[in-house]
């Protein structure tokens, strides 16, 4: 099997990790953690505006933003872009030290700051060529409602006793406070009250 992009170009998935033999998506619990997190995150990124377009037009003119087609970075710190702004990102990453943020939480913020400051790729930089091999043959990733329903299917609530995680000593293990411990304690402080 090979690696494929799902929904947006950029993040690559091992086909055997996310697809069942019949070509449908595997149940979430059968998908390894990293691809599962990316797949779930993709459902929230689909149909979102390009980050660069959004920085240019803002929320008040969001309808002028192009839809994102590409995702770079790690889940929750990713940059999503339209094809027209991908060269700006690639230039930042390759020539403006953007690669130093690879895998870091600041990845998206660093690109956004660079772009918002008016930086762009030179006109002669060109575009990125992608090879799409039958993109229509891939199933659409499940939507957020579908993922939520799948997660709820086998969910069994259980009580967690937080006391078992308590590191504080109990009962006889506790040392009682002495008068010396209490000497520095100011019990006469007056606090304002609501009236």
mmCIF file of C-alpha atoms in Angstrom:
data_model
loop_
_atom_site.group_PDB
_atom_site.id
_atom_site.type_symbol
_atom_site.label_atom_id
_atom_site.label_comp_id
_atom_site.label_asym_id
_atom_site.label_seq_id
_atom_site.Cartn_x
_atom_site.Cartn_y
_atom_site.Cartn_z
ATOM 1 C CA UNK A 1 0.000 0.000 0.000
ATOM 2 C CA UNK A 2 1.030 3.610 -0.397
ATOM 3 C CA UNK A 3 0.623 6.949 1.316
ATOM 4 C CA UNK A 4 -2.364 9.113 0.488
ATOM 5 C CA UNK A 5 -3.743 12.516 1.382
ATOM 6 C CA UNK A 6 -7.326 12.628 2.582
ATOM 7 C CA UNK A 7 -9.523 15.707 2.425
ATOM 8 C CA UNK A 8 -6.658 18.211 2.187
ATOM 9 C CA UNK A 9 -3.246 17.715 0.573
ATOM 10 C CA UNK A 10 -0.264 17.739 2.886
ATOM 11 C CA UNK A 11 -0.833 15.208 5.628
ATOM 12 C CA UNK A 12 -0.065 11.741 4.297
ATOM 13 C CA UNK A 13 -1.611 8.559 5.618
ATOM 14 C CA UNK A 14 -0.532 4.970 5.156
ATOM 15 C CA UNK A 15 -3.512 3.464 3.328
ATOM 16 C CA UNK A 16 -3.368 0.246 5.335
ATOM 17 C CA UNK A 17 -3.621 2.188 8.616
ATOM 18 C CA UNK A 18 -6.824 4.062 7.826
ATOM 19 C CA UNK A 19 -8.674 2.031 5.178
ATOM 20 C CA UNK A 20 -10.331 -1.369 5.537
ATOM 21 C CA UNK A 21 -10.002 -4.007 2.800
ATOM 22 C CA UNK A 22 -13.251 -2.822 1.179
ATOM 23 C CA UNK A 23 -11.869 0.738 0.797
ATOM 24 C CA UNK A 24 -13.944 2.315 3.568
ATOM 25 C CA UNK A 25 -12.469 4.002 6.623
ATOM 26 C CA UNK A 26 -11.598 1.673 9.478
ATOM 27 C CA UNK A 27 -13.366 2.197 12.810
ATOM 28 C CA UNK A 28 -11.459 4.822 14.822
ATOM 29 C CA UNK A 29 -10.323 2.385 17.507
ATOM 30 C CA UNK A 30 -8.510 0.345 14.826
ATOM 31 C CA UNK A 31 -6.553 3.342 13.502
ATOM 32 C CA UNK A 32 -3.198 4.040 15.227
ATOM 33 C CA UNK A 33 -3.122 7.123 17.465
ATOM 34 C CA UNK A 34 -1.195 9.612 15.268
ATOM 35 C CA UNK A 35 -3.178 8.987 12.057
ATOM 36 C CA UNK A 36 -6.402 8.914 14.089
ATOM 37 C CA UNK A 37 -5.654 12.344 15.590
ATOM 38 C CA UNK A 38 -4.860 13.762 12.160
ATOM 39 C CA UNK A 39 -7.981 12.229 10.615
ATOM 40 C CA UNK A 40 -10.229 13.586 13.366
ATOM 41 C CA UNK A 41 -8.567 17.004 13.104
ATOM 42 C CA UNK A 42 -9.079 17.014 9.326
ATOM 43 C CA UNK A 43 -12.832 16.862 9.845
ATOM 44 C CA UNK A 44 -12.678 20.272 11.539
ATOM 45 C CA UNK A 45 -10.341 21.773 8.917
ATOM 46 C CA UNK A 46 -12.371 20.825 5.852
ATOM 47 C CA UNK A 47 -14.241 23.792 4.356
ATOM 48 C CA UNK A 48 -12.247 26.300 6.460
ATOM 49 C CA UNK A 49 -10.770 29.405 4.841
ATOM 50 C CA UNK A 50 -7.116 29.601 3.889
ATOM 51 C CA UNK A 51 -5.093 31.099 6.762
ATOM 52 C CA UNK A 52 -3.357 33.609 4.457
ATOM 53 C CA UNK A 53 -6.664 34.695 2.877
ATOM 54 C CA UNK A 54 -8.121 35.099 6.352
ATOM 55 C CA UNK A 55 -5.171 37.252 7.430
ATOM 56 C CA UNK A 56 -5.773 39.468 4.379
ATOM 57 C CA UNK A 57 -9.559 39.749 4.539
ATOM 58 C CA UNK A 58 -10.460 39.059 8.172
ATOM 59 C CA UNK A 59 -13.753 37.836 9.523
ATOM 60 C CA UNK A 60 -15.698 40.801 8.138
ATOM 61 C CA UNK A 61 -14.830 39.763 4.542
ATOM 62 C CA UNK A 62 -14.531 36.025 5.070
ATOM 63 C CA UNK A 63 -16.559 35.309 1.927
ATOM 64 C CA UNK A 64 -13.577 36.656 -0.069
ATOM 65 C CA UNK A 65 -11.345 33.931 1.410
ATOM 66 C CA UNK A 66 -10.626 30.851 -0.659
ATOM 67 C CA UNK A 67 -11.229 27.439 0.862
ATOM 68 C CA UNK A 68 -8.145 25.660 2.211
ATOM 69 C CA UNK A 69 -6.773 22.853 0.042
ATOM 70 C CA UNK A 70 -3.473 22.105 1.804
ATOM 71 C CA UNK A 71 -2.452 21.461 5.414
ATOM 72 C CA UNK A 72 1.065 21.671 6.871
ATOM 73 C CA UNK A 73 2.288 21.235 10.436
ATOM 74 C CA UNK A 74 1.041 19.167 13.345
ATOM 75 C CA UNK A 75 -2.565 18.852 14.565
ATOM 76 C CA UNK A 76 -3.652 21.938 16.534
ATOM 77 C CA UNK A 77 -0.639 23.895 15.246
ATOM 78 C CA UNK A 78 -1.246 23.509 11.547
ATOM 79 C CA UNK A 79 -1.322 25.999 8.697
ATOM 80 C CA UNK A 80 -4.097 25.564 6.124
ATOM 81 C CA UNK A 81 -3.731 27.200 2.734
ATOM 82 C CA UNK A 82 -5.299 27.586 -0.676
ATOM 83 C CA UNK A 83 -3.188 26.700 -3.730
ATOM 84 C CA UNK A 84 -2.495 30.396 -4.446
ATOM 85 C CA UNK A 85 -0.871 30.956 -1.036
ATOM 86 C CA UNK A 86 1.075 27.697 -0.827
ATOM 87 C CA UNK A 87 4.143 29.272 -2.532
ATOM 88 C CA UNK A 88 4.265 31.936 0.205
ATOM 89 C CA UNK A 89 4.299 29.216 2.839
ATOM 90 C CA UNK A 90 6.928 27.156 1.007
ATOM 91 C CA UNK A 91 9.139 30.229 0.602
ATOM 92 C CA UNK A 92 8.812 31.045 4.328
ATOM 93 C CA UNK A 93 9.561 27.449 5.255
ATOM 94 C CA UNK A 94 12.543 26.983 2.935
ATOM 95 C CA UNK A 95 14.133 30.462 2.796
ATOM 96 C CA UNK A 96 12.942 32.426 5.832
ATOM 97 C CA UNK A 97 13.853 29.898 8.551
ATOM 98 C CA UNK A 98 10.309 28.550 8.849
ATOM 99 C CA UNK A 99 11.731 25.033 9.047
ATOM 100 C CA UNK A 100 13.094 25.800 12.533
ATOM 101 C CA UNK A 101 9.485 25.648 13.778
ATOM 102 C CA UNK A 102 8.837 22.166 12.396
ATOM 103 C CA UNK A 103 7.011 20.106 15.014
ATOM 104 C CA UNK A 104 6.777 23.086 17.378
ATOM 105 C CA UNK A 105 3.633 24.650 18.849
ATOM 106 C CA UNK A 106 4.688 28.023 17.400
ATOM 107 C CA UNK A 107 4.680 26.691 13.816
ATOM 108 C CA UNK A 108 1.377 28.251 12.705
ATOM 109 C CA UNK A 109 1.874 31.439 14.730
ATOM 110 C CA UNK A 110 5.329 31.982 13.224
ATOM 111 C CA UNK A 111 3.994 31.709 9.666
ATOM 112 C CA UNK A 112 0.997 33.913 10.482
ATOM 113 C CA UNK A 113 3.286 36.609 11.941
ATOM 114 C CA UNK A 114 5.590 36.476 8.922
ATOM 115 C CA UNK A 115 2.655 36.719 6.506
ATOM 116 C CA UNK A 116 0.786 39.401 8.481
ATOM 117 C CA UNK A 117 3.955 41.549 8.414
ATOM 118 C CA UNK A 118 3.539 41.769 4.629
ATOM 119 C CA UNK A 119 6.102 39.153 3.668
ATOM 120 C CA UNK A 120 5.467 37.125 0.495
ATOM 121 C CA UNK A 121 7.319 34.813 -1.835
ATOM 122 C CA UNK A 122 9.021 36.531 -4.788
ATOM 123 C CA UNK A 123 6.931 36.494 -7.986
ATOM 124 C CA UNK A 124 9.502 34.281 -9.707
ATOM 125 C CA UNK A 125 9.287 31.690 -6.918
ATOM 126 C CA UNK A 126 6.548 29.806 -8.766
ATOM 127 C CA UNK A 127 4.012 27.290 -7.584
ATOM 128 C CA UNK A 128 4.197 23.854 -6.054
ATOM 129 C CA UNK A 129 3.373 20.958 -8.352
ATOM 130 C CA UNK A 130 1.463 18.076 -6.820
ATOM 131 C CA UNK A 131 0.782 14.689 -8.318
ATOM 132 C CA UNK A 132 -2.839 13.710 -7.819
ATOM 133 C CA UNK A 133 -3.468 10.077 -8.612
ATOM 134 C CA UNK A 134 -7.197 9.547 -8.778
ATOM 135 C CA UNK A 135 -8.226 11.833 -5.885
ATOM 136 C CA UNK A 136 -11.911 11.148 -6.600
ATOM 137 C CA UNK A 137 -11.342 7.465 -5.832
ATOM 138 C CA UNK A 138 -10.732 8.152 -2.130
ATOM 139 C CA UNK A 139 -13.679 8.190 0.265
ATOM 140 C CA UNK A 140 -14.601 11.421 2.003
ATOM 141 C CA UNK A 141 -13.388 11.466 5.615
ATOM 142 C CA UNK A 142 -16.148 10.997 8.179
ATOM 143 C CA UNK A 143 -17.762 14.178 9.458
ATOM 144 C CA UNK A 144 -17.621 15.333 13.095
ATOM 145 C CA UNK A 145 -21.120 13.960 13.794
ATOM 146 C CA UNK A 146 -20.147 10.553 12.429
ATOM 147 C CA UNK A 147 -16.967 10.476 14.537
ATOM 148 C CA UNK A 148 -18.869 11.556 17.652
ATOM 149 C CA UNK A 149 -21.485 8.839 17.096
ATOM 150 C CA UNK A 150 -18.752 6.230 16.638
ATOM 151 C CA UNK A 151 -16.998 7.318 19.822
ATOM 152 C CA UNK A 152 -20.294 7.171 21.756
ATOM 153 C CA UNK A 153 -21.214 3.703 20.447
ATOM 154 C CA UNK A 154 -19.129 1.662 22.857
ATOM 155 C CA UNK A 155 -18.633 4.341 25.488
ATOM 156 C CA UNK A 156 -19.246 3.098 29.008
ATOM 157 C CA UNK A 157 -18.966 5.785 31.680
ATOM 158 C CA UNK A 158 -16.950 4.765 34.706
ATOM 159 C CA UNK A 159 -16.270 6.383 38.021
ATOM 160 C CA UNK A 160 -12.748 7.471 38.759
ATOM 161 C CA UNK A 161 -11.644 7.658 42.372
ATOM 162 C CA UNK A 162 -9.336 10.674 42.422
ATOM 163 C CA UNK A 163 -8.166 9.750 45.909
ATOM 164 C CA UNK A 164 -6.014 6.987 44.430
ATOM 165 C CA UNK A 165 -3.931 9.686 42.693
ATOM 166 C CA UNK A 166 -3.509 11.760 45.863
ATOM 167 C CA UNK A 167 0.142 12.014 46.908
ATOM 168 C CA UNK A 168 -0.649 13.597 50.272
ATOM 169 C CA UNK A 169 0.058 11.477 53.367
ATOM 170 C CA UNK A 170 -2.990 10.103 55.202
ATOM 171 C CA UNK A 171 -3.947 9.700 58.855
ATOM 172 C CA UNK A 172 -1.004 8.717 61.048
ATOM 173 C CA UNK A 173 1.449 9.603 58.278
ATOM 174 C CA UNK A 174 0.608 13.337 58.677
ATOM 175 C CA UNK A 175 2.738 15.486 60.937
ATOM 176 C CA UNK A 176 0.573 17.743 63.120
ATOM 177 C CA UNK A 177 1.203 21.483 62.883
ATOM 178 C CA UNK A 178 3.157 23.003 65.752
ATOM 179 C CA UNK A 179 2.816 26.444 67.369
ATOM 180 C CA UNK A 180 5.948 27.465 65.477
ATOM 181 C CA UNK A 181 4.247 26.554 62.183
ATOM 182 C CA UNK A 182 1.277 28.727 63.086
ATOM 183 C CA UNK A 183 3.255 31.740 64.402
ATOM 184 C CA UNK A 184 3.600 33.368 60.976
ATOM 185 C CA UNK A 185 -0.067 32.836 60.123
ATOM 186 C CA UNK A 186 -2.148 36.035 60.163
ATOM 187 C CA UNK A 187 -5.698 35.052 61.049
ATOM 188 C CA UNK A 188 -6.744 38.643 61.690
ATOM 189 C CA UNK A 189 -6.797 39.700 58.029
ATOM 190 C CA UNK A 190 -10.060 41.377 57.033
ATOM 191 C CA UNK A 191 -11.367 40.573 53.567
ATOM 192 C CA UNK A 192 -13.992 42.668 51.786
ATOM 193 C CA UNK A 193 -17.397 41.085 51.577
ATOM 194 C CA UNK A 194 -20.214 41.530 49.107
ATOM 195 C CA UNK A 195 -23.125 43.456 50.536
#
